[in-house]
Short mmCIF file of C-alpha atoms in Angstrom, two decimals:
data_model
loop_
_atom_site.label_atom_id
_atom_site.label_comp_id
_atom_site.label_asym_id
_atom_site.label_seq_id
_atom_site.Cartn_x
_atom_site.Cartn_y
_atom_site.Cartn_z
CA MET A 1 -2.07 46.45 35.16
CA ARG A 2 -0.70 48.05 32.02
CA ARG A 3 -3.25 48.72 29.31
CA ARG A 4 -2.70 47.26 25.84
CA GLN A 5 -1.55 49.68 23.21
CA PRO A 6 -4.81 50.52 21.40
CA PHE A 7 -3.14 51.16 18.04
CA ARG A 8 -0.15 49.52 16.41
CA ILE A 9 1.29 49.14 12.94
CA ASP A 10 2.19 45.72 11.56
CA PRO A 11 5.96 45.06 11.64
CA SER A 12 7.24 45.80 8.17
CA ALA A 13 10.57 45.86 6.40
CA THR A 14 9.37 48.36 3.82
CA ALA A 15 10.03 51.49 5.88
CA ALA A 16 13.78 51.05 5.40
CA PHE A 17 13.25 50.70 1.64
CA SER A 18 11.67 54.15 1.43
CA ALA A 19 15.03 55.80 1.99
CA LEU A 20 16.65 54.21 -1.07
CA ARG A 21 18.05 56.65 -3.59
CA ASP A 22 16.37 56.94 -6.96
CA VAL A 23 19.41 55.72 -8.91
CA LEU A 24 22.04 53.09 -8.35
CA PRO A 25 25.53 54.27 -7.38
CA GLY A 26 27.41 55.17 -10.53
CA ALA A 27 24.28 55.38 -12.66
CA ASP A 28 23.29 58.44 -14.65
CA PRO A 29 21.52 60.60 -12.04
CA ALA A 30 19.23 62.02 -14.71
CA ARG A 31 17.83 58.61 -15.62
CA PRO A 32 16.33 55.98 -13.29
CA ALA A 33 18.10 52.62 -13.48
CA ALA A 34 14.99 50.83 -14.74
CA GLY A 35 13.07 53.68 -16.32
CA GLY A 36 10.37 52.37 -18.66
CA LEU A 37 10.70 48.78 -17.44
CA ARG A 38 7.40 47.09 -16.62
CA ALA A 39 7.65 44.78 -13.63
CA VAL A 40 5.12 42.62 -11.84
CA VAL A 41 5.65 41.15 -8.37
CA ILE A 42 3.86 37.86 -7.67
CA GLY A 43 3.45 36.89 -4.04
CA GLY A 44 1.75 37.79 -0.80
CA GLY A 45 1.69 40.53 1.75
CA THR A 46 4.87 40.04 3.79
CA GLY A 47 7.66 39.69 1.25
CA ALA A 48 6.12 41.19 -1.89
CA PRO A 49 6.16 44.76 -0.49
CA MET A 50 9.96 44.59 -0.30
CA SER A 51 10.19 43.81 -4.01
CA ILE A 52 7.61 46.50 -4.74
CA ARG A 53 9.57 49.22 -2.93
CA THR A 54 12.84 48.06 -4.47
CA LEU A 55 11.47 48.18 -8.02
CA LEU A 56 9.87 51.57 -7.43
CA SER A 57 13.22 52.91 -6.21
CA LEU A 58 14.75 51.75 -9.49
CA GLY A 59 12.15 53.63 -11.52
CA ALA A 60 10.28 50.56 -12.79
CA GLN A 61 6.58 50.69 -13.65
CA THR A 62 5.47 48.19 -11.05
CA SER A 63 2.34 46.19 -10.34
CA ALA A 64 1.61 43.26 -8.03
CA VAL A 65 -0.41 40.06 -8.33
CA VAL A 66 -1.44 38.83 -4.90
CA ALA A 67 -2.58 35.48 -3.53
CA MET A 68 -6.16 35.21 -2.26
CA ALA A 69 -5.92 32.18 0.06
CA ASP A 70 -5.23 34.07 3.31
CA ASP A 71 -7.57 32.91 6.09
CA GLY A 72 -5.80 33.94 9.29
CA GLY A 73 -6.00 36.88 11.70
CA SER A 74 -8.14 39.87 10.80
CA THR A 75 -8.60 38.59 7.26
CA GLY A 76 -9.81 35.23 8.51
CA ILE A 77 -12.39 36.85 10.78
CA LEU A 78 -13.69 39.00 7.93
CA ARG A 79 -13.85 36.01 5.60
CA ASP A 80 -15.77 33.93 8.11
CA GLU A 81 -18.14 36.58 9.43
CA ALA A 82 -18.63 38.95 6.49
CA ASP A 83 -17.97 36.64 3.53
CA VAL A 84 -15.61 39.16 1.92
CA THR A 85 -12.67 38.71 -0.43
CA PRO A 86 -9.45 38.37 1.66
CA PRO A 87 -8.12 41.92 2.10
CA GLY A 88 -4.96 41.48 4.19
CA ASP A 89 -2.24 40.85 1.61
CA ILE A 90 -3.86 43.33 -0.78
CA ARG A 91 -3.73 45.98 1.96
CA LYS A 92 -0.03 45.43 2.59
CA CYS A 93 0.82 45.75 -1.10
CA ILE A 94 -1.32 48.87 -1.53
CA ALA A 95 0.54 50.45 1.39
CA ALA A 96 3.87 49.51 -0.23
CA PHE A 97 2.85 51.43 -3.35
CA ALA A 98 2.07 54.64 -1.41
CA ARG A 99 3.95 57.62 -2.81
CA ASN A 100 4.58 59.00 0.68
CA PRO A 101 4.78 56.18 3.27
CA SER A 102 4.96 58.77 6.06
CA ASP A 103 1.65 60.38 5.18
CA PRO A 104 -0.73 60.07 8.18
CA LEU A 105 -3.42 58.54 5.97
CA VAL A 106 -0.99 55.84 4.81
CA ARG A 107 0.10 55.18 8.38
CA VAL A 108 -3.45 54.85 9.69
CA PHE A 109 -4.30 52.59 6.73
CA LYS A 110 -1.84 50.12 8.32
CA TYR A 111 -3.08 50.55 11.90
CA ARG A 112 -4.36 47.59 13.88
CA PHE A 113 -6.90 48.25 16.60
CA ALA A 114 -6.61 46.22 19.80
CA VAL A 115 -10.04 47.59 20.77
CA ALA A 116 -11.58 45.99 17.68
CA ARG A 117 -10.31 42.39 17.66
CA ASP A 118 -6.96 43.53 16.24
CA HIS A 119 -8.50 44.38 12.87
CA ALA A 120 -6.37 46.43 10.48
CA LEU A 121 -8.14 49.60 9.36
CA GLY A 122 -7.13 48.93 5.76
CA ASN A 123 -8.78 45.50 5.95
CA LEU A 124 -12.02 47.01 7.25
CA LEU A 125 -11.91 49.73 4.62
CA LEU A 126 -11.42 47.26 1.77
CA ALA A 127 -14.17 45.00 3.12
CA GLY A 128 -16.60 47.89 3.55
CA LEU A 129 -15.83 49.34 0.13
CA GLU A 130 -16.31 45.93 -1.48
CA ASP A 131 -19.80 45.84 0.00
CA ALA A 132 -20.56 49.48 -0.86
CA CYS A 133 -19.30 49.19 -4.44
CA GLY A 134 -20.26 45.60 -5.06
CA SER A 135 -16.77 45.10 -6.48
CA PHE A 136 -13.49 44.15 -4.85
CA PRO A 137 -11.38 45.61 -7.72
CA GLU A 138 -13.21 48.94 -7.29
CA ALA A 139 -12.50 48.82 -3.55
CA ILE A 140 -8.80 48.32 -4.35
CA ALA A 141 -8.83 51.21 -6.84
CA ILE A 142 -10.36 53.58 -4.28
CA CYS A 143 -7.74 52.66 -1.66
CA GLU A 144 -4.98 53.10 -4.25
CA ARG A 145 -6.24 56.62 -4.86
CA LEU A 146 -6.40 57.33 -1.13
CA VAL A 147 -2.70 56.52 -0.63
CA ASP A 148 -1.61 57.93 -4.02
CA ALA A 149 -0.30 54.53 -5.09
CA GLN A 150 2.48 54.43 -7.67
CA GLY A 151 1.30 51.11 -9.12
CA HIS A 152 -1.60 48.69 -9.18
CA VAL A 153 -2.45 45.66 -7.06
CA TYR A 154 -4.35 42.78 -8.68
CA PRO A 155 -5.86 39.79 -6.90
CA SER A 156 -4.91 36.62 -8.77
CA THR A 157 -8.54 35.48 -8.51
CA LEU A 158 -11.82 36.95 -7.26
CA ASP A 159 -13.18 33.52 -6.37
CA HIS A 160 -13.24 32.58 -2.70
CA VAL A 161 -10.53 29.95 -2.46
CA THR A 162 -8.95 27.83 0.25
CA LEU A 163 -5.54 26.19 0.36
CA ALA A 164 -4.98 22.48 0.94
CA ALA A 165 -1.52 21.12 1.70
CA ARG A 166 0.39 17.88 2.12
CA THR A 167 3.43 17.76 4.39
CA ARG A 168 6.63 15.89 3.66
CA ASP A 169 5.69 13.31 6.26
CA GLY A 170 2.36 12.62 4.55
CA ARG A 171 -0.13 14.63 6.61
CA PHE A 172 -2.89 16.70 4.98
CA LEU A 173 -3.71 20.21 6.16
CA ASP A 174 -6.61 22.50 5.31
CA GLY A 175 -6.29 26.27 5.26
CA GLN A 176 -3.50 28.74 4.64
CA ALA A 177 -3.07 29.70 8.29
CA VAL A 178 -2.74 26.05 9.34
CA ALA A 179 -0.41 25.16 6.46
CA CYS A 180 2.04 27.98 7.01
CA HIS A 181 2.53 26.92 10.65
CA SER A 182 2.97 23.23 9.83
CA LYS A 183 5.31 21.38 12.15
CA THR A 184 7.10 19.87 9.14
CA ALA A 185 7.87 21.24 5.70
CA LEU A 186 5.20 21.12 3.01
CA ASP A 187 5.54 19.06 -0.13
CA TRP A 188 2.51 20.06 -2.18
CA VAL A 189 -0.37 22.55 -2.14
CA GLU A 190 -3.53 23.09 -4.17
CA LEU A 191 -6.28 25.69 -4.41
CA ARG A 192 -9.90 24.75 -3.97
CA GLY A 193 -12.66 26.99 -5.22
CA GLU A 194 -15.86 27.55 -3.28
CA HIS A 195 -17.92 26.11 -6.14
CA GLY A 196 -15.34 23.69 -7.46
CA VAL A 197 -13.65 26.09 -9.87
CA VAL A 198 -10.98 28.77 -9.61
CA ARG A 199 -11.12 31.49 -12.24
CA PRO A 200 -8.26 33.94 -12.86
CA TYR A 201 -8.72 37.68 -12.65
CA ALA A 202 -8.16 38.74 -16.26
CA PRO A 203 -6.36 42.08 -15.53
CA ALA A 204 -3.83 40.17 -13.41
CA LEU A 205 -3.05 37.86 -16.33
CA GLU A 206 -2.68 40.84 -18.66
CA ALA A 207 -0.27 42.57 -16.25
CA ILE A 208 1.88 39.44 -16.22
CA ARG A 209 1.82 39.05 -20.00
CA GLN A 210 2.92 42.66 -20.47
CA ALA A 211 5.75 42.51 -17.92
CA ASP A 212 9.40 42.88 -18.82
CA LEU A 213 10.37 41.42 -15.44
CA VAL A 214 8.36 38.97 -13.32
CA VAL A 215 9.50 38.78 -9.68
CA LEU A 216 8.44 35.86 -7.49
CA GLY A 217 8.73 36.74 -3.81
CA PRO A 218 10.32 37.01 -1.42
CA GLY A 219 7.82 35.52 0.99
CA SER A 220 6.23 32.30 2.14
CA LEU A 221 6.87 29.80 -0.64
CA PHE A 222 3.85 27.50 -0.32
CA THR A 223 1.30 29.90 1.12
CA SER A 224 2.05 33.23 -0.61
CA ILE A 225 3.94 32.61 -3.86
CA ILE A 226 2.77 29.23 -5.14
CA PRO A 227 -0.98 29.88 -4.56
CA ASN A 228 -0.81 32.48 -7.33
CA LEU A 229 0.76 29.95 -9.69
CA LEU A 230 -2.08 27.51 -9.00
CA VAL A 231 -4.69 29.89 -10.40
CA PRO A 232 -5.43 28.67 -13.96
CA GLY A 233 -3.78 30.88 -16.54
CA VAL A 234 -1.11 32.45 -14.34
CA VAL A 235 1.75 30.13 -15.34
CA ASP A 236 0.61 30.35 -18.97
CA ALA A 237 0.73 34.15 -18.72
CA ILE A 238 4.29 33.97 -17.36
CA ARG A 239 5.23 31.69 -20.24
CA ALA A 240 3.61 34.05 -22.76
CA SER A 241 5.31 37.15 -21.38
CA ARG A 242 8.45 38.56 -22.94
CA GLY A 243 9.93 39.21 -19.53
CA ARG A 244 12.57 37.45 -17.53
CA VAL A 245 11.58 35.71 -14.30
CA LEU A 246 13.43 36.33 -11.02
CA PHE A 247 12.82 34.14 -7.97
CA VAL A 248 13.85 35.81 -4.70
CA CYS A 249 14.44 32.98 -2.26
CA SER A 250 13.67 33.57 1.41
CA LEU A 251 16.57 34.21 3.77
CA ALA A 252 15.39 31.98 6.58
CA ASP A 253 12.57 29.77 7.81
CA VAL A 254 10.28 31.78 10.05
CA GLN A 255 7.29 29.45 9.68
CA GLY A 256 6.99 25.69 9.50
CA GLU A 257 6.02 25.39 5.85
CA THR A 258 9.62 25.38 4.55
CA TRP A 259 11.37 24.26 7.75
CA GLY A 260 14.75 22.79 6.80
CA LEU A 261 14.34 23.13 3.02
CA THR A 262 17.44 24.20 1.09
CA ALA A 263 17.46 26.86 -1.60
CA ARG A 264 17.61 24.06 -4.16
CA GLU A 265 14.46 22.52 -2.67
CA HIS A 266 12.71 25.89 -2.85
CA LEU A 267 13.30 25.96 -6.59
CA GLU A 268 12.23 22.33 -6.95
CA ALA A 269 8.93 23.20 -5.24
CA LEU A 270 8.32 25.92 -7.84
CA ILE A 271 9.13 23.44 -10.61
CA ASP A 272 6.74 20.88 -9.10
CA HIS A 273 4.00 23.49 -9.20
CA GLY A 274 4.32 24.42 -12.87
CA MET A 275 7.41 26.61 -13.20
CA ALA A 276 9.75 24.16 -14.97
CA GLY A 277 11.93 26.03 -17.45
CA LEU A 278 10.47 29.43 -16.56
CA VAL A 279 12.79 30.78 -13.85
CA ASP A 280 15.65 32.74 -15.39
CA TYR A 281 17.35 34.11 -12.27
CA MET A 282 17.39 33.03 -8.64
CA LEU A 283 18.55 35.33 -5.87
CA VAL A 284 19.80 33.52 -2.74
CA HIS A 285 21.46 34.58 0.47
CA ALA A 286 25.01 33.33 1.04
CA PRO A 287 27.07 35.04 3.77
CA GLU A 288 30.28 34.05 1.95
CA PRO A 289 31.09 33.28 -1.70
CA LEU A 290 30.28 29.70 -2.71
CA ARG A 291 33.32 28.09 -4.30
CA ALA A 292 34.44 24.52 -4.70
CA ASP A 293 37.87 25.33 -3.27
CA ASN A 294 36.89 26.77 0.11
CA LEU A 295 34.92 25.85 3.22
CA ALA A 296 31.91 28.12 2.58
CA ASP A 297 29.95 25.06 1.48
CA ALA A 298 30.36 23.35 4.81
CA ARG A 299 29.66 26.47 6.83
CA VAL A 300 26.44 27.30 5.00
CA SER A 301 25.15 23.75 4.84
CA ARG A 302 25.80 23.24 8.58
CA ALA A 303 23.84 26.39 9.44
CA ILE A 304 21.17 24.29 11.13
CA GLY A 305 23.52 23.39 14.01
CA ALA A 306 24.36 25.63 16.95
CA ASP A 307 27.96 24.36 17.07
CA ALA A 308 28.72 24.74 13.38
CA GLY A 309 31.09 27.67 13.66
CA LEU A 310 28.51 30.02 12.14
CA GLY A 311 28.94 33.66 11.38
CA ALA A 312 27.36 36.26 13.63
CA LEU A 313 24.34 36.61 11.33
CA ASP A 314 23.50 32.92 11.41
CA ASP A 315 24.02 32.87 15.18
CA ARG A 316 21.39 35.60 15.48
CA CYS A 317 19.04 33.63 13.22
CA LEU A 318 19.28 30.58 15.46
CA ALA A 319 18.91 32.66 18.62
CA ALA A 320 15.70 34.10 17.18
CA GLY A 321 14.31 30.61 16.56
CA VAL A 322 14.67 30.70 12.79
CA ARG A 323 16.87 28.70 10.46
CA PRO A 324 18.83 30.18 7.54
CA VAL A 325 17.92 28.73 4.14
CA SER A 326 21.07 26.86 3.20
CA ILE A 327 22.84 26.60 -0.15
CA THR A 328 26.00 24.70 -1.01
CA TYR A 329 28.24 24.91 -4.03
CA ALA A 330 26.78 21.61 -5.27
CA ASP A 331 23.28 23.07 -4.88
CA LEU A 332 24.30 26.13 -6.86
CA LEU A 333 25.49 23.94 -9.73
CA ALA A 334 22.30 21.85 -9.60
CA ILE A 335 20.10 24.96 -9.66
CA GLN A 336 21.94 26.38 -12.63
CA ALA A 337 21.71 23.02 -14.41
CA ALA A 338 17.92 23.37 -14.08
CA GLY A 339 18.04 26.71 -15.90
CA PRO A 340 18.26 29.70 -13.54
CA VAL A 341 21.34 31.86 -13.20
CA VAL A 342 22.11 32.02 -9.47
CA LEU A 343 23.04 35.28 -7.77
CA ALA A 344 24.41 34.30 -4.34
CA ARG A 345 24.84 37.43 -2.24
CA ASP A 346 24.99 38.50 1.38
CA LEU A 347 21.46 39.90 1.47
CA ALA A 348 20.42 39.86 5.13
CA ASP A 349 19.89 42.91 7.27
CA PRO A 350 22.55 42.65 10.02
CA GLU A 351 20.05 43.70 12.70
CA ARG A 352 17.03 41.71 11.44
CA PRO A 353 18.31 38.45 9.96
CA THR A 354 14.98 37.40 8.41
CA TRP A 355 14.65 40.66 6.44
CA HIS A 356 16.53 41.64 3.31
CA ALA A 357 18.92 44.58 3.53
CA PRO A 358 17.42 47.28 1.29
CA ALA A 359 20.65 48.36 -0.41
CA ALA A 360 21.78 44.78 -1.05
CA LEU A 361 18.43 43.75 -2.50
CA ARG A 362 18.32 46.84 -4.68
CA GLU A 363 21.81 46.26 -6.02
CA ALA A 364 20.93 42.64 -6.85
CA PHE A 365 17.73 43.68 -8.65
CA GLY A 366 19.71 46.24 -10.62
CA ASP A 367 22.21 43.56 -11.66
CA VAL A 368 19.40 41.24 -12.79
CA ILE A 369 17.86 44.02 -14.87
CA LYS A 370 21.19 44.74 -16.51
CA MET A 371 21.93 41.07 -17.24
CA ALA A 372 18.50 40.28 -18.50
CA GLY A 373 18.11 43.23 -20.76
CA ALA A 374 14.57 42.95 -19.36
CA ARG A 375 13.47 40.93 -22.39
CA ARG A 376 12.99 37.19 -22.92
CA ARG A 377 14.68 36.32 -26.17
#
């Protein structure tokens, strides 16, 4: 019988982002494309690292505000048995900020140990440091120093919170891990504090207020992005900032929480949870240009069917058991009528259809920065 691999590193799309050049093609090589720009990424631990690495490659001063509702896997065990602040998504974002992702210390920070209930070393380190220091922010700061982080990670709240959800067919679910694997798409979520209140972490609010660019996602819409927005003060901080807001829509459904939702419905969910009038740009995947005078509409909107004449990328999505997030030309017009400028691009990695292609995502971010002038007028 073959023994289990004792050590493994979580699958991550960020390794490919580390090879990005420091300037966009055609840009002045002596000056980073976003030098001096202050950006904050709001999300969780799977998609947010991609935005972090992309912004760092553009020269932006980057920070991250991370959801604290995670209760699955190693994090869930530590929450239940050690009563610690959820470390998992924080760990992933700290690793994304590492100056040298290939450094052995950074690599082992991401290791999971099959011999120890599949715990990630970074999770154990954060949990232990929180106990030793008596402070979760101090534990984060120590880990940032260990990996020589190029930016800061802020929990959106230090309160122990849980996520409650309602599905589109009227069922109620408790817990982030349960909600993200719902059998039907979610309609609404809320945060519940351990003692009836949820208090924001003040440095996270300040980072948002000082940002020139606020990036939402990519990542799980209802269980990674929106939980941050539910913390009191976060949406107000976005509104008070001078920065533009970019929403990076997911490429495909890999969990049940958004199963079958269109790109338009993703934006509507943000609006329903406090973001009305605040999203300036929306980045969506479209394998072909969306125009009223061609058939791209029909092809993209039929991407949920195996016999829809899909492109090779969408075929691979379906074969992998995931469903591309669809957008039609009518959806594009409706989204723009709600406020955001839509950038519809072919963004998927040809080999891994649920991951963004690093160069394509970077080019799109660079275009947003240029269009926005990085300032809310």
